[in-house]
């Protein structure tokens, strides 16, 4: 079968199965399975695909049809221009989270220390360390399995970072210049209404933020002053409707509180400076 024939077959199957990004996903999987680039495809769409590659593509399309996320099939996701390994033990890095990284980059300087709570794949911490030479950092997660993926990412990217298992600050000592976190923030009863890819294939513990979705913010806001240097900064990713509530949680201990929007104009990050 030719590249063009195989792509057509993949697109049709994914569309028929109601996969939201059927067009893009059929492409990505073809590039992955047949080892071709998009420009290569357009130069030779009639190129024959080896039978074993053809089978790999069909298997991947079948898995994607059953709502397994694309990134679990290819094993990776780009974030801040870096490639991260992902698996079922970590949240797949989201483009929206790049806003948090960009905000934190604005204040980090060589010699500073950063703490990433609920590090998951390590995408936030490792991007900060790569883009801010001279900064050191620690990532924590409750899940030992998530931490092994984060460590694998650090090793693959050649970035030195400390990772530590624990419930938020449980095993953290000392102080940091900056705390960042994208904690679980979906209200428990809303998790079941998420799209199948997320609900059934991403770790529930990375999504579920308790009854009102705010339980991690409450715990972080209460404990973090003990782990910040004077005038230390905090950057928290939030859900689109949580800006006010999270800003209020930070208000007792923080000043210069700002809510930052993402590229769709939705509230996405709350940040503040520890009150002296
Ligand atoms: N920090 C990771 C990310 O932003 C994981 C977040 C989480 O597990 N809630 O992708």
mmCIF file with all atom_site columns, N, CA, C and O in Angstrom, residues 168-200:
data_model
loop_
_atom_site.group_PDB
_atom_site.id
_atom_site.type_symbol
_atom_site.label_atom_id
_atom_site.label_alt_id
_atom_site.label_comp_id
_atom_site.label_asym_id
_atom_site.label_entity_id
_atom_site.label_seq_id
_atom_site.pdbx_PDB_ins_code
_atom_site.Cartn_x
_atom_site.Cartn_y
_atom_site.Cartn_z
_atom_site.occupancy
_atom_site.B_iso_or_equiv
_atom_site.pdbx_formal_charge
_atom_site.auth_seq_id
_atom_site.auth_comp_id
_atom_site.auth_asym_id
_atom_site.auth_atom_id
_atom_site.pdbx_PDB_model_num
ATOM 1   N N  . UNK A 1 168 ? 3.282   16.618 48.565 1.00 0.00 ? 168 UNK A N  1
ATOM 2   C CA . UNK A 1 168 ? 3.639   18.050 48.535 1.00 0.00 ? 168 UNK A CA 1
ATOM 3   C C  . UNK A 1 168 ? 4.978   18.277 49.262 1.00 0.00 ? 168 UNK A C  1
ATOM 4   O O  . UNK A 1 168 ? 6.006   17.834 48.801 1.00 0.00 ? 168 UNK A O  1
ATOM 5   N N  . UNK A 1 169 ? 4.955   18.956 50.433 1.00 0.00 ? 169 UNK A N  1
ATOM 6   C CA . UNK A 1 169 ? 6.207   19.337 51.101 1.00 0.00 ? 169 UNK A CA 1
ATOM 7   C C  . UNK A 1 169 ? 6.735   18.245 52.033 1.00 0.00 ? 169 UNK A C  1
ATOM 8   O O  . UNK A 1 169 ? 7.717   18.470 52.753 1.00 0.00 ? 169 UNK A O  1
ATOM 9   N N  . UNK A 1 170 ? 6.085   17.101 52.058 1.00 0.00 ? 170 UNK A N  1
ATOM 10  C CA . UNK A 1 170 ? 6.365   16.064 53.066 1.00 0.00 ? 170 UNK A CA 1
ATOM 11  C C  . UNK A 1 170 ? 7.860   15.809 53.302 1.00 0.00 ? 170 UNK A C  1
ATOM 12  O O  . UNK A 1 170 ? 8.306   15.758 54.435 1.00 0.00 ? 170 UNK A O  1
ATOM 13  N N  . UNK A 1 171 ? 8.618   15.650 52.227 1.00 0.00 ? 171 UNK A N  1
ATOM 14  C CA . UNK A 1 171 ? 10.037  15.319 52.405 1.00 0.00 ? 171 UNK A CA 1
ATOM 15  C C  . UNK A 1 171 ? 10.960  16.455 51.965 1.00 0.00 ? 171 UNK A C  1
ATOM 16  O O  . UNK A 1 171 ? 12.112  16.223 51.611 1.00 0.00 ? 171 UNK A O  1
ATOM 17  N N  . UNK A 1 172 ? 10.427  17.661 52.005 1.00 0.00 ? 172 UNK A N  1
ATOM 18  C CA . UNK A 1 172 ? 11.198  18.832 51.579 1.00 0.00 ? 172 UNK A CA 1
ATOM 19  C C  . UNK A 1 172 ? 11.733  19.556 52.807 1.00 0.00 ? 172 UNK A C  1
ATOM 20  O O  . UNK A 1 172 ? 11.014  19.763 53.780 1.00 0.00 ? 172 UNK A O  1
ATOM 21  N N  . UNK A 1 173 ? 12.997  19.934 52.740 1.00 0.00 ? 173 UNK A N  1
ATOM 22  C CA . UNK A 1 173 ? 13.531  20.780 53.817 1.00 0.00 ? 173 UNK A CA 1
ATOM 23  C C  . UNK A 1 173 ? 14.265  21.941 53.152 1.00 0.00 ? 173 UNK A C  1
ATOM 24  O O  . UNK A 1 173 ? 14.593  21.887 51.970 1.00 0.00 ? 173 UNK A O  1
ATOM 25  N N  . UNK A 1 174 ? 14.495  22.990 53.917 1.00 0.00 ? 174 UNK A N  1
ATOM 26  C CA . UNK A 1 174 ? 15.187  24.154 53.361 1.00 0.00 ? 174 UNK A CA 1
ATOM 27  C C  . UNK A 1 174 ? 14.214  25.072 52.641 1.00 0.00 ? 174 UNK A C  1
ATOM 28  O O  . UNK A 1 174 ? 12.998  24.852 52.630 1.00 0.00 ? 174 UNK A O  1
ATOM 29  N N  . UNK A 1 175 ? 14.773  26.106 52.040 1.00 0.00 ? 175 UNK A N  1
ATOM 30  C CA . UNK A 1 175 ? 13.926  27.119 51.397 1.00 0.00 ? 175 UNK A CA 1
ATOM 31  C C  . UNK A 1 175 ? 14.332  27.303 49.935 1.00 0.00 ? 175 UNK A C  1
ATOM 32  O O  . UNK A 1 175 ? 15.461  27.017 49.555 1.00 0.00 ? 175 UNK A O  1
ATOM 33  N N  . UNK A 1 176 ? 13.366  27.814 49.184 1.00 0.00 ? 176 UNK A N  1
ATOM 34  C CA . UNK A 1 176 ? 13.544  28.004 47.744 1.00 0.00 ? 176 UNK A CA 1
ATOM 35  C C  . UNK A 1 176 ? 13.215  29.453 47.381 1.00 0.00 ? 176 UNK A C  1
ATOM 36  O O  . UNK A 1 176 ? 12.480  30.135 48.095 1.00 0.00 ? 176 UNK A O  1
ATOM 37  N N  . UNK A 1 177 ? 13.740  29.885 46.243 1.00 0.00 ? 177 UNK A N  1
ATOM 38  C CA . UNK A 1 177 ? 13.437  31.241 45.758 1.00 0.00 ? 177 UNK A CA 1
ATOM 39  C C  . UNK A 1 177 ? 12.108  31.269 45.026 1.00 0.00 ? 177 UNK A C  1
ATOM 40  O O  . UNK A 1 177 ? 11.478  32.319 44.902 1.00 0.00 ? 177 UNK A O  1
ATOM 41  N N  . UNK A 1 178 ? 11.727  30.098 44.528 1.00 0.00 ? 178 UNK A N  1
ATOM 42  C CA . UNK A 1 178 ? 10.543  30.061 43.680 1.00 0.00 ? 178 UNK A CA 1
ATOM 43  C C  . UNK A 1 178 ? 9.874   28.696 43.808 1.00 0.00 ? 178 UNK A C  1
ATOM 44  O O  . UNK A 1 178 ? 10.547  27.667 43.779 1.00 0.00 ? 178 UNK A O  1
ATOM 45  N N  . UNK A 1 179 ? 8.554   28.711 43.997 1.00 0.00 ? 179 UNK A N  1
ATOM 46  C CA . UNK A 1 179 ? 7.788   27.452 44.004 1.00 0.00 ? 179 UNK A CA 1
ATOM 47  C C  . UNK A 1 179 ? 6.847   27.486 42.810 1.00 0.00 ? 179 UNK A C  1
ATOM 48  O O  . UNK A 1 179 ? 6.164   28.499 42.576 1.00 0.00 ? 179 UNK A O  1
ATOM 49  N N  . UNK A 1 180 ? 6.842   26.423 42.046 1.00 0.00 ? 180 UNK A N  1
ATOM 50  C CA . UNK A 1 180 ? 5.928   26.311 40.898 1.00 0.00 ? 180 UNK A CA 1
ATOM 51  C C  . UNK A 1 180 ? 5.109   25.039 41.058 1.00 0.00 ? 180 UNK A C  1
ATOM 52  O O  . UNK A 1 180 ? 5.586   24.062 41.648 1.00 0.00 ? 180 UNK A O  1
ATOM 53  N N  . UNK A 1 181 ? 3.895   25.066 40.554 1.00 0.00 ? 181 UNK A N  1
ATOM 54  C CA . UNK A 1 181 ? 3.106   23.832 40.594 1.00 0.00 ? 181 UNK A CA 1
ATOM 55  C C  . UNK A 1 181 ? 1.927   23.882 39.629 1.00 0.00 ? 181 UNK A C  1
ATOM 56  O O  . UNK A 1 181 ? 1.291   24.918 39.459 1.00 0.00 ? 181 UNK A O  1
ATOM 57  N N  . UNK A 1 182 ? 1.696   22.739 39.016 1.00 0.00 ? 182 UNK A N  1
ATOM 58  C CA . UNK A 1 182 ? 0.463   22.520 38.265 1.00 0.00 ? 182 UNK A CA 1
ATOM 59  C C  . UNK A 1 182 ? -0.217  21.343 38.958 1.00 0.00 ? 182 UNK A C  1
ATOM 60  O O  . UNK A 1 182 ? -0.102  20.207 38.520 1.00 0.00 ? 182 UNK A O  1
ATOM 61  N N  . UNK A 1 183 ? -0.867  21.606 40.094 1.00 0.00 ? 183 UNK A N  1
ATOM 62  C CA . UNK A 1 183 ? -1.411  20.485 40.869 1.00 0.00 ? 183 UNK A CA 1
ATOM 63  C C  . UNK A 1 183 ? -2.699  19.957 40.232 1.00 0.00 ? 183 UNK A C  1
ATOM 64  O O  . UNK A 1 183 ? -3.255  20.597 39.345 1.00 0.00 ? 183 UNK A O  1
ATOM 65  N N  . UNK A 1 184 ? -3.183  18.808 40.704 1.00 0.00 ? 184 UNK A N  1
ATOM 66  C CA . UNK A 1 184 ? -4.496  18.341 40.240 1.00 0.00 ? 184 UNK A CA 1
ATOM 67  C C  . UNK A 1 184 ? -5.536  19.390 40.620 1.00 0.00 ? 184 UNK A C  1
ATOM 68  O O  . UNK A 1 184 ? -5.546  19.830 41.770 1.00 0.00 ? 184 UNK A O  1
ATOM 69  N N  . UNK A 1 185 ? -6.390  19.802 39.688 1.00 0.00 ? 185 UNK A N  1
ATOM 70  C CA . UNK A 1 185 ? -7.339  20.866 40.047 1.00 0.00 ? 185 UNK A CA 1
ATOM 71  C C  . UNK A 1 185 ? -8.752  20.684 39.487 1.00 0.00 ? 185 UNK A C  1
ATOM 72  O O  . UNK A 1 185 ? -9.551  21.606 39.462 1.00 0.00 ? 185 UNK A O  1
ATOM 73  N N  . UNK A 1 186 ? -9.077  19.486 39.053 1.00 0.00 ? 186 UNK A N  1
ATOM 74  C CA . UNK A 1 186 ? -10.439 19.238 38.577 1.00 0.00 ? 186 UNK A CA 1
ATOM 75  C C  . UNK A 1 186 ? -11.288 18.770 39.774 1.00 0.00 ? 186 UNK A C  1
ATOM 76  O O  . UNK A 1 186 ? -10.840 17.903 40.532 1.00 0.00 ? 186 UNK A O  1
ATOM 77  N N  . UNK A 1 187 ? -12.471 19.336 39.923 1.00 0.00 ? 187 UNK A N  1
ATOM 78  C CA . UNK A 1 187 ? -13.354 18.889 41.006 1.00 0.00 ? 187 UNK A CA 1
ATOM 79  C C  . UNK A 1 187 ? -13.680 17.409 40.793 1.00 0.00 ? 187 UNK A C  1
ATOM 80  O O  . UNK A 1 187 ? -13.942 16.986 39.659 1.00 0.00 ? 187 UNK A O  1
ATOM 81  N N  . UNK A 1 188 ? -13.677 16.637 41.884 1.00 0.00 ? 188 UNK A N  1
ATOM 82  C CA . UNK A 1 188 ? -13.830 15.171 41.773 1.00 0.00 ? 188 UNK A CA 1
ATOM 83  C C  . UNK A 1 188 ? -15.004 14.757 40.886 1.00 0.00 ? 188 UNK A C  1
ATOM 84  O O  . UNK A 1 188 ? -14.868 13.882 40.026 1.00 0.00 ? 188 UNK A O  1
ATOM 85  N N  . UNK A 1 189 ? -16.162 15.395 41.087 1.00 0.00 ? 189 UNK A N  1
ATOM 86  C CA . UNK A 1 189 ? -17.351 14.950 40.331 1.00 0.00 ? 189 UNK A CA 1
ATOM 87  C C  . UNK A 1 189 ? -17.239 15.307 38.838 1.00 0.00 ? 189 UNK A C  1
ATOM 88  O O  . UNK A 1 189 ? -17.995 14.784 38.022 1.00 0.00 ? 189 UNK A O  1
ATOM 89  N N  . UNK A 1 190 ? -16.296 16.204 38.490 1.00 0.00 ? 190 UNK A N  1
ATOM 90  C CA . UNK A 1 190 ? -16.148 16.577 37.078 1.00 0.00 ? 190 UNK A CA 1
ATOM 91  C C  . UNK A 1 190 ? -15.176 15.674 36.325 1.00 0.00 ? 190 UNK A C  1
ATOM 92  O O  . UNK A 1 190 ? -15.123 15.696 35.098 1.00 0.00 ? 190 UNK A O  1
ATOM 93  N N  . UNK A 1 191 ? -14.408 14.876 37.078 1.00 0.00 ? 191 UNK A N  1
ATOM 94  C CA . UNK A 1 191 ? -13.406 14.033 36.410 1.00 0.00 ? 191 UNK A CA 1
ATOM 95  C C  . UNK A 1 191 ? -14.090 13.052 35.459 1.00 0.00 ? 191 UNK A C  1
ATOM 96  O O  . UNK A 1 191 ? -13.620 12.821 34.344 1.00 0.00 ? 191 UNK A O  1
ATOM 97  N N  . UNK A 1 192 ? -15.226 12.515 35.874 1.00 0.00 ? 192 UNK A N  1
ATOM 98  C CA . UNK A 1 192 ? -15.911 11.514 35.047 1.00 0.00 ? 192 UNK A CA 1
ATOM 99  C C  . UNK A 1 192 ? -16.470 12.100 33.759 1.00 0.00 ? 192 UNK A C  1
ATOM 100 O O  . UNK A 1 192 ? -16.788 11.360 32.828 1.00 0.00 ? 192 UNK A O  1
ATOM 101 N N  . UNK A 1 193 ? -16.616 13.427 33.708 1.00 0.00 ? 193 UNK A N  1
ATOM 102 C CA . UNK A 1 193 ? -17.164 14.048 32.503 1.00 0.00 ? 193 UNK A CA 1
ATOM 103 C C  . UNK A 1 193 ? -16.061 14.457 31.512 1.00 0.00 ? 193 UNK A C  1
ATOM 104 O O  . UNK A 1 193 ? -16.350 14.980 30.440 1.00 0.00 ? 193 UNK A O  1
ATOM 105 N N  . UNK A 1 194 ? -14.806 14.214 31.871 1.00 0.00 ? 194 UNK A N  1
ATOM 106 C CA . UNK A 1 194 ? -13.710 14.583 30.965 1.00 0.00 ? 194 UNK A CA 1
ATOM 107 C C  . UNK A 1 194 ? -13.717 13.680 29.743 1.00 0.00 ? 194 UNK A C  1
ATOM 108 O O  . UNK A 1 194 ? -14.301 12.594 29.760 1.00 0.00 ? 194 UNK A O  1
ATOM 109 N N  . UNK A 1 195 ? -13.043 14.109 28.675 1.00 0.00 ? 195 UNK A N  1
ATOM 110 C CA . UNK A 1 195 ? -13.014 13.259 27.478 1.00 0.00 ? 195 UNK A CA 1
ATOM 111 C C  . UNK A 1 195 ? -12.319 11.934 27.808 1.00 0.00 ? 195 UNK A C  1
ATOM 112 O O  . UNK A 1 195 ? -11.462 11.864 28.695 1.00 0.00 ? 195 UNK A O  1
ATOM 113 N N  . UNK A 1 196 ? -12.745 10.899 27.068 1.00 0.00 ? 196 UNK A N  1
ATOM 114 C CA . UNK A 1 196 ? -12.299 9.536  27.364 1.00 0.00 ? 196 UNK A CA 1
ATOM 115 C C  . UNK A 1 196 ? -10.769 9.406  27.446 1.00 0.00 ? 196 UNK A C  1
ATOM 116 O O  . UNK A 1 196 ? -10.242 8.700  28.305 1.00 0.00 ? 196 UNK A O  1
ATOM 117 N N  . UNK A 1 197 ? -10.071 10.078 26.537 1.00 0.00 ? 197 UNK A N  1
ATOM 118 C CA . UNK A 1 197 ? -8.605  10.006 26.520 1.00 0.00 ? 197 UNK A CA 1
ATOM 119 C C  . UNK A 1 197 ? -8.021  10.387 27.878 1.00 0.00 ? 197 UNK A C  1
ATOM 120 O O  . UNK A 1 197 ? -7.069  9.775  28.357 1.00 0.00 ? 197 UNK A O  1
ATOM 121 N N  . UNK A 1 198 ? -8.591  11.439 28.474 1.00 0.00 ? 198 UNK A N  1
ATOM 122 C CA . UNK A 1 198 ? -8.083  11.946 29.747 1.00 0.00 ? 198 UNK A CA 1
ATOM 123 C C  . UNK A 1 198 ? -8.604  11.075 30.890 1.00 0.00 ? 198 UNK A C  1
ATOM 124 O O  . UNK A 1 198 ? -7.834  10.568 31.718 1.00 0.00 ? 198 UNK A O  1
ATOM 125 N N  . UNK A 1 199 ? -9.922  10.877 30.922 1.00 0.00 ? 199 UNK A N  1
ATOM 126 C CA . UNK A 1 199 ? -10.564 10.173 32.028 1.00 0.00 ? 199 UNK A CA 1
ATOM 127 C C  . UNK A 1 199 ? -10.055 8.741  32.198 1.00 0.00 ? 199 UNK A C  1
ATOM 128 O O  . UNK A 1 199 ? -9.780  8.288  33.301 1.00 0.00 ? 199 UNK A O  1
ATOM 129 N N  . UNK A 1 200 ? -9.894  8.044  31.092 1.00 0.00 ? 200 UNK A N  1
ATOM 130 C CA . UNK A 1 200 ? -9.548  6.629  31.193 1.00 0.00 ? 200 UNK A CA 1
ATOM 131 C C  . UNK A 1 200 ? -8.062  6.323  31.043 1.00 0.00 ? 200 UNK A C  1
ATOM 132 O O  . UNK A 1 200 ? -7.643  5.201  31.303 1.00 0.00 ? 200 UNK A O  1
#
